[in-house]
mmCIF file of C-alpha atoms in Angstrom:
data_model
loop_
_atom_site.group_PDB
_atom_site.id
_atom_site.type_symbol
_atom_site.label_atom_id
_atom_site.label_comp_id
_atom_site.label_asym_id
_atom_site.label_seq_id
_atom_site.Cartn_x
_atom_site.Cartn_y
_atom_site.Cartn_z
ATOM 1 C CA MET A 13 -16.681 -27.029 56.807
ATOM 2 C CA ALA A 14 -17.637 -25.724 60.242
ATOM 3 C CA ASP A 15 -17.452 -22.241 61.744
ATOM 4 C CA PHE A 16 -15.673 -22.041 65.067
ATOM 5 C CA HIS A 17 -17.430 -19.700 67.484
ATOM 6 C CA ILE A 18 -14.692 -18.028 69.469
ATOM 7 C CA THR A 19 -14.262 -15.060 71.767
ATOM 8 C CA PRO A 20 -13.689 -11.934 69.603
ATOM 9 C CA SER A 21 -9.990 -11.268 69.158
ATOM 10 C CA CYS A 22 -7.973 -8.606 67.385
ATOM 11 C CA CYS A 23 -6.560 -10.797 64.616
ATOM 12 C CA ALA A 24 -5.597 -14.356 65.597
ATOM 13 C CA ALA A 25 -8.029 -17.205 66.069
ATOM 14 C CA ARG A 26 -8.207 -19.153 69.314
ATOM 15 C CA ARG A 27 -9.849 -22.378 70.410
ATOM 16 C CA ASN A 28 -12.949 -22.324 72.578
ATOM 17 C CA SER A 29 -12.307 -22.445 76.302
ATOM 18 C CA ASN A 30 -13.615 -26.011 76.375
ATOM 19 C CA GLY A 31 -11.081 -26.983 73.706
ATOM 20 C CA THR A 32 -8.022 -26.276 75.789
ATOM 21 C CA SER A 33 -6.188 -28.597 78.116
ATOM 22 C CA ARG A 34 -3.533 -28.417 80.761
ATOM 23 C CA VAL A 35 -0.221 -30.217 80.892
ATOM 24 C CA GLY A 36 -1.034 -33.688 82.148
ATOM 25 C CA ALA A 37 0.624 -35.439 85.070
ATOM 26 C CA GLN A 38 2.563 -37.696 82.726
ATOM 27 C CA ASP A 39 3.905 -34.719 80.749
ATOM 28 C CA GLU A 40 4.738 -32.943 84.012
ATOM 29 C CA SER A 41 6.759 -35.872 85.358
ATOM 30 C CA ILE A 42 8.718 -36.180 82.122
ATOM 31 C CA ILE A 43 9.554 -32.478 82.136
ATOM 32 C CA THR A 44 10.513 -32.526 85.827
ATOM 33 C CA GLU A 45 12.805 -35.495 85.254
ATOM 34 C CA HIS A 46 14.735 -33.648 82.571
ATOM 35 C CA LEU A 47 14.632 -30.380 84.519
ATOM 36 C CA GLN A 48 17.008 -31.732 87.171
ATOM 37 C CA GLU A 49 20.023 -31.059 84.969
ATOM 38 C CA LYS A 50 18.831 -27.592 83.950
ATOM 39 C CA ARG A 51 19.925 -24.383 85.637
ATOM 40 C CA PRO A 52 18.647 -20.856 84.953
ATOM 41 C CA GLN A 53 21.083 -19.096 82.655
ATOM 42 C CA THR A 54 21.227 -15.484 81.523
ATOM 43 C CA GLU A 55 23.287 -15.997 78.375
ATOM 44 C CA GLY A 56 21.321 -14.699 75.411
ATOM 45 C CA MET A 57 18.995 -12.765 77.701
ATOM 46 C CA ILE A 58 18.603 -9.121 78.665
ATOM 47 C CA TYR A 59 17.955 -7.711 82.127
ATOM 48 C CA LEU A 60 14.917 -5.482 82.647
ATOM 49 C CA PRO A 61 14.620 -3.485 85.874
ATOM 50 C CA GLY A 62 10.846 -3.882 86.090
ATOM 51 C CA GLY A 63 8.778 -1.138 87.683
ATOM 52 C CA ASP A 64 5.355 0.407 87.083
ATOM 53 C CA PHE A 65 3.747 1.011 83.703
ATOM 54 C CA LEU A 66 0.309 1.576 82.246
ATOM 55 C CA MET A 67 -0.932 -1.432 80.299
ATOM 56 C CA GLY A 68 -3.852 -1.626 77.891
ATOM 57 C CA THR A 69 -6.034 0.859 76.068
ATOM 58 C CA ASP A 70 -9.455 2.454 76.451
ATOM 59 C CA ASP A 71 -9.841 2.713 72.676
ATOM 60 C CA ASN A 72 -13.020 1.183 71.258
ATOM 61 C CA GLU A 73 -10.902 -1.013 68.969
ATOM 62 C CA GLY A 74 -9.298 -2.754 71.946
ATOM 63 C CA PHE A 75 -10.395 -6.261 72.919
ATOM 64 C CA PRO A 76 -10.735 -6.646 76.704
ATOM 65 C CA SER A 77 -10.924 -10.429 76.222
ATOM 66 C CA ASP A 78 -7.372 -10.242 74.839
ATOM 67 C CA GLY A 79 -6.204 -8.205 77.825
ATOM 68 C CA GLU A 80 -5.961 -5.086 75.656
ATOM 69 C CA GLY A 81 -8.122 -3.010 77.964
ATOM 70 C CA PRO A 82 -8.909 -1.168 80.052
ATOM 71 C CA VAL A 83 -5.847 0.893 80.944
ATOM 72 C CA ARG A 84 -4.478 -0.269 84.291
ATOM 73 C CA LYS A 85 -1.320 0.132 86.326
ATOM 74 C CA VAL A 86 0.922 -2.934 86.412
ATOM 75 C CA THR A 87 3.953 -3.446 88.637
ATOM 76 C CA LEU A 88 6.638 -5.957 87.696
ATOM 77 C CA ARG A 89 9.705 -7.140 89.550
ATOM 78 C CA PRO A 90 13.073 -7.085 87.724
ATOM 79 C CA PHE A 91 13.489 -10.015 85.322
ATOM 80 C CA TYR A 92 15.488 -11.403 82.429
ATOM 81 C CA ILE A 93 13.949 -12.038 79.016
ATOM 82 C CA ASP A 94 15.309 -13.891 75.991
ATOM 83 C CA LEU A 95 16.623 -11.641 73.243
ATOM 84 C CA CYS A 96 15.173 -13.921 70.565
ATOM 85 C CA THR A 97 12.103 -16.103 70.286
ATOM 86 C CA VAL A 98 12.330 -19.871 70.729
ATOM 87 C CA THR A 99 13.270 -21.473 67.424
ATOM 88 C CA ASN A 100 12.095 -24.687 65.806
ATOM 89 C CA GLU A 101 15.495 -26.201 66.518
ATOM 90 C CA GLU A 102 15.346 -25.315 70.223
ATOM 91 C CA PHE A 103 11.785 -26.549 70.621
ATOM 92 C CA GLY A 104 12.703 -29.720 68.723
ATOM 93 C CA ARG A 105 15.482 -30.375 71.218
ATOM 94 C CA PHE A 106 12.968 -30.038 74.046
ATOM 95 C CA VAL A 107 10.597 -32.498 72.353
ATOM 96 C CA SER A 108 13.420 -34.936 71.615
ATOM 97 C CA GLU A 109 14.601 -34.982 75.236
ATOM 98 C CA THR A 110 11.191 -35.162 76.904
ATOM 99 C CA GLY A 111 8.846 -36.768 74.374
ATOM 100 C CA TYR A 112 6.467 -33.870 74.907
ATOM 101 C CA VAL A 113 3.373 -33.710 72.673
ATOM 102 C CA THR A 114 1.903 -30.274 71.981
ATOM 103 C CA GLU A 115 -1.774 -29.497 72.310
ATOM 104 C CA ALA A 116 -2.102 -28.935 68.551
ATOM 105 C CA GLU A 117 -0.796 -32.465 68.002
ATOM 106 C CA LYS A 118 -3.280 -33.837 70.529
ATOM 107 C CA PHE A 119 -6.197 -32.004 68.912
ATOM 108 C CA GLY A 120 -5.055 -33.086 65.438
ATOM 109 C CA TRP A 121 -5.370 -29.633 63.852
ATOM 110 C CA SER A 122 -4.502 -25.966 64.270
ATOM 111 C CA PHE A 123 -5.260 -22.608 62.659
ATOM 112 C CA VAL A 124 -3.214 -21.521 59.608
ATOM 113 C CA PHE A 125 -3.410 -18.220 57.717
ATOM 114 C CA HIS A 126 -5.229 -19.088 54.492
ATOM 115 C CA LEU A 127 -2.601 -17.666 52.118
ATOM 116 C CA PHE A 128 -0.048 -20.165 53.460
ATOM 117 C CA VAL A 129 -2.245 -23.197 52.845
ATOM 118 C CA SER A 130 -1.374 -25.448 49.896
ATOM 119 C CA GLU A 131 -3.987 -26.895 47.559
ATOM 120 C CA GLU A 132 -3.456 -30.277 49.185
ATOM 121 C CA SER A 133 -3.972 -28.994 52.732
ATOM 122 C CA ALA A 134 -6.930 -26.876 51.611
ATOM 123 C CA ARG A 135 -8.776 -30.148 51.113
ATOM 124 C CA LYS A 136 -8.342 -30.847 54.825
ATOM 125 C CA VAL A 137 -9.840 -27.670 56.259
ATOM 126 C CA THR A 138 -11.744 -28.544 59.425
ATOM 127 C CA GLY A 139 -13.400 -25.127 59.690
ATOM 128 C CA THR A 140 -12.827 -21.393 59.906
ATOM 129 C CA ALA A 141 -12.976 -18.895 62.737
ATOM 130 C CA GLN A 142 -16.226 -16.939 62.562
ATOM 131 C CA GLN A 143 -14.819 -13.526 63.468
ATOM 132 C CA THR A 144 -11.516 -14.083 61.630
ATOM 133 C CA PRO A 145 -12.324 -16.244 58.578
ATOM 134 C CA TRP A 146 -8.822 -15.861 57.131
ATOM 135 C CA TRP A 147 -7.656 -18.393 59.738
ATOM 136 C CA TRP A 148 -8.400 -21.943 58.581
ATOM 137 C CA GLY A 149 -8.386 -25.015 60.803
ATOM 138 C CA ILE A 150 -5.948 -27.335 59.026
ATOM 139 C CA GLU A 151 -5.755 -31.034 59.783
ATOM 140 C CA GLY A 152 -2.299 -32.042 61.012
ATOM 141 C CA ALA A 153 -0.985 -28.506 61.442
ATOM 142 C CA CYS A 154 1.400 -28.310 64.408
ATOM 143 C CA TRP A 155 4.850 -26.987 65.305
ATOM 144 C CA LYS A 156 6.659 -29.456 63.001
ATOM 145 C CA HIS A 157 4.061 -29.152 60.207
ATOM 146 C CA PRO A 158 3.327 -25.388 60.240
ATOM 147 C CA GLU A 159 1.046 -25.260 57.193
ATOM 148 C CA GLY A 160 -0.273 -28.822 57.358
ATOM 149 C CA LEU A 161 1.045 -32.342 56.900
ATOM 150 C CA ASP A 162 2.665 -31.475 53.556
ATOM 151 C CA SER A 163 4.992 -28.955 55.243
ATOM 152 C CA ASN A 164 7.873 -29.261 57.714
ATOM 153 C CA VAL A 165 10.508 -27.178 59.507
ATOM 154 C CA GLU A 166 13.612 -28.938 58.206
ATOM 155 C CA ASP A 167 14.577 -25.943 56.076
ATOM 156 C CA ARG A 168 13.766 -23.353 58.776
ATOM 157 C CA PRO A 169 15.414 -24.469 62.023
ATOM 158 C CA ASP A 170 16.077 -20.871 63.035
ATOM 159 C CA HIS A 171 12.476 -19.709 62.512
ATOM 160 C CA PRO A 172 10.299 -19.016 65.570
ATOM 161 C CA VAL A 173 8.315 -22.070 66.630
ATOM 162 C CA ILE A 174 4.558 -21.684 66.062
ATOM 163 C CA HIS A 175 1.359 -23.611 66.867
ATOM 164 C CA VAL A 176 2.449 -23.570 70.501
ATOM 165 C CA SER A 177 -0.151 -22.928 73.201
ATOM 166 C CA TRP A 178 0.524 -21.174 76.492
ATOM 167 C CA ASN A 179 0.577 -24.577 78.190
ATOM 168 C CA ASP A 180 3.166 -25.798 75.669
ATOM 169 C CA ALA A 181 5.248 -22.671 76.215
ATOM 170 C CA ALA A 182 5.047 -23.083 79.991
ATOM 171 C CA ALA A 183 6.206 -26.700 79.682
ATOM 172 C CA TYR A 184 9.147 -25.633 77.502
ATOM 173 C CA CYS A 185 10.114 -22.924 79.985
ATOM 174 C CA ARG A 186 10.092 -25.374 82.887
ATOM 175 C CA TRP A 187 12.399 -27.635 80.899
ATOM 176 C CA ALA A 188 14.667 -24.686 80.050
ATOM 177 C CA GLY A 189 14.726 -23.437 83.648
ATOM 178 C CA GLU A 190 12.827 -20.270 82.787
ATOM 179 C CA THR A 191 9.365 -18.814 83.392
ATOM 180 C CA ALA A 192 6.654 -18.242 80.800
ATOM 181 C CA SER A 193 5.784 -14.559 80.570
ATOM 182 C CA ASP A 194 2.305 -13.138 80.260
ATOM 183 C CA GLY A 195 1.189 -9.996 78.463
ATOM 184 C CA SER A 196 2.531 -7.723 81.179
ATOM 185 C CA GLY A 197 6.086 -8.940 80.634
ATOM 186 C CA MET A 198 5.892 -8.117 76.945
ATOM 187 C CA GLY A 199 4.031 -4.909 77.700
ATOM 188 C CA ILE A 200 6.807 -3.371 79.752
ATOM 189 C CA CYS A 201 9.287 -4.280 77.004
ATOM 190 C CA CYS A 202 7.258 -2.183 74.557
ATOM 191 C CA LYS A 203 5.997 0.456 76.987
ATOM 192 C CA ARG A 204 5.168 3.869 75.572
ATOM 193 C CA ARG A 205 4.938 7.356 77.030
ATOM 194 C CA THR A 206 1.170 7.438 76.575
ATOM 195 C CA CYS A 207 -1.497 4.757 76.435
ATOM 196 C CA SER A 208 -3.442 6.487 73.674
ATOM 197 C CA GLU A 209 -0.987 5.610 70.920
ATOM 198 C CA LYS A 210 -2.024 2.623 68.819
ATOM 199 C CA ILE A 211 1.421 2.195 67.269
ATOM 200 C CA PRO A 212 4.547 1.944 69.481
ATOM 201 C CA LEU A 213 6.965 4.880 69.080
ATOM 202 C CA GLY A 214 4.204 7.054 67.599
ATOM 203 C CA GLY A 215 0.571 6.755 66.594
ATOM 204 C CA ARG A 216 1.044 6.864 62.837
ATOM 205 C CA ALA A 217 0.316 3.753 60.808
ATOM 206 C CA GLU A 218 2.787 4.575 58.041
ATOM 207 C CA ALA A 219 6.326 3.262 58.316
ATOM 208 C CA ARG A 220 8.796 5.655 59.934
ATOM 209 C CA ARG A 221 12.442 5.920 59.046
ATOM 210 C CA GLY A 222 14.549 4.324 61.735
ATOM 211 C CA THR A 223 11.655 2.656 63.560
ATOM 212 C CA PRO A 224 13.238 -0.440 65.190
ATOM 213 C CA LEU A 225 10.229 -2.719 64.878
ATOM 214 C CA GLN A 226 7.882 -4.171 62.303
ATOM 215 C CA TYR A 227 4.127 -3.949 62.279
ATOM 216 C CA MET A 228 1.476 -4.624 59.704
ATOM 217 C CA ALA A 229 0.370 -1.808 57.414
ATOM 218 C CA GLY A 230 -2.643 -2.576 55.243
ATOM 219 C CA GLU A 231 -5.861 -4.494 55.420
ATOM 220 C CA ILE A 232 -6.630 -7.928 56.869
ATOM 221 C CA PRO A 233 -6.750 -10.421 55.357
#
């Protein structure tokens, strides 16, 4: 079992920079061909007026490599954003129409949280992330086999699709007639009054009555 040396990150493992790839010309042509019948739609989306906000943190626990710091002013134009994440069913429709192959499928493995790994898949661990050893590289893990080859998404069509890289997401968005957002788009959705708070809607780690979001409380892993 190998250790993957990766850029320090807050919690999730990532591939090395030399392990990524861009959407190839063949993939691009397939997506463009199917894009001709697509039109941007706002059904199931919400309008955000954009504007200025302070993004990031100067806290020592922030990871600049993740875009978490330093604090900087960001200006966004008005935009629409989906109310819900892309589901397995929606991503499957994209794959069915275009024949698109995700980067995890091309690499032949992806990271899976160790508590979700079966005994069978645990025999196919390709390595662990050095800074986040609770993420295991599992052979065959991809969007349609979330925990390895002995798992599938047939019983969870409405679950958010996972094991999707930014390049995969960008390809899906082009097919859907949308634009892939970066951290700033999500940041303005969750903007706070101050940048010093670690937890949105208040800096306390304990759950608050009526808090309209979920976040992890406890230790990792």
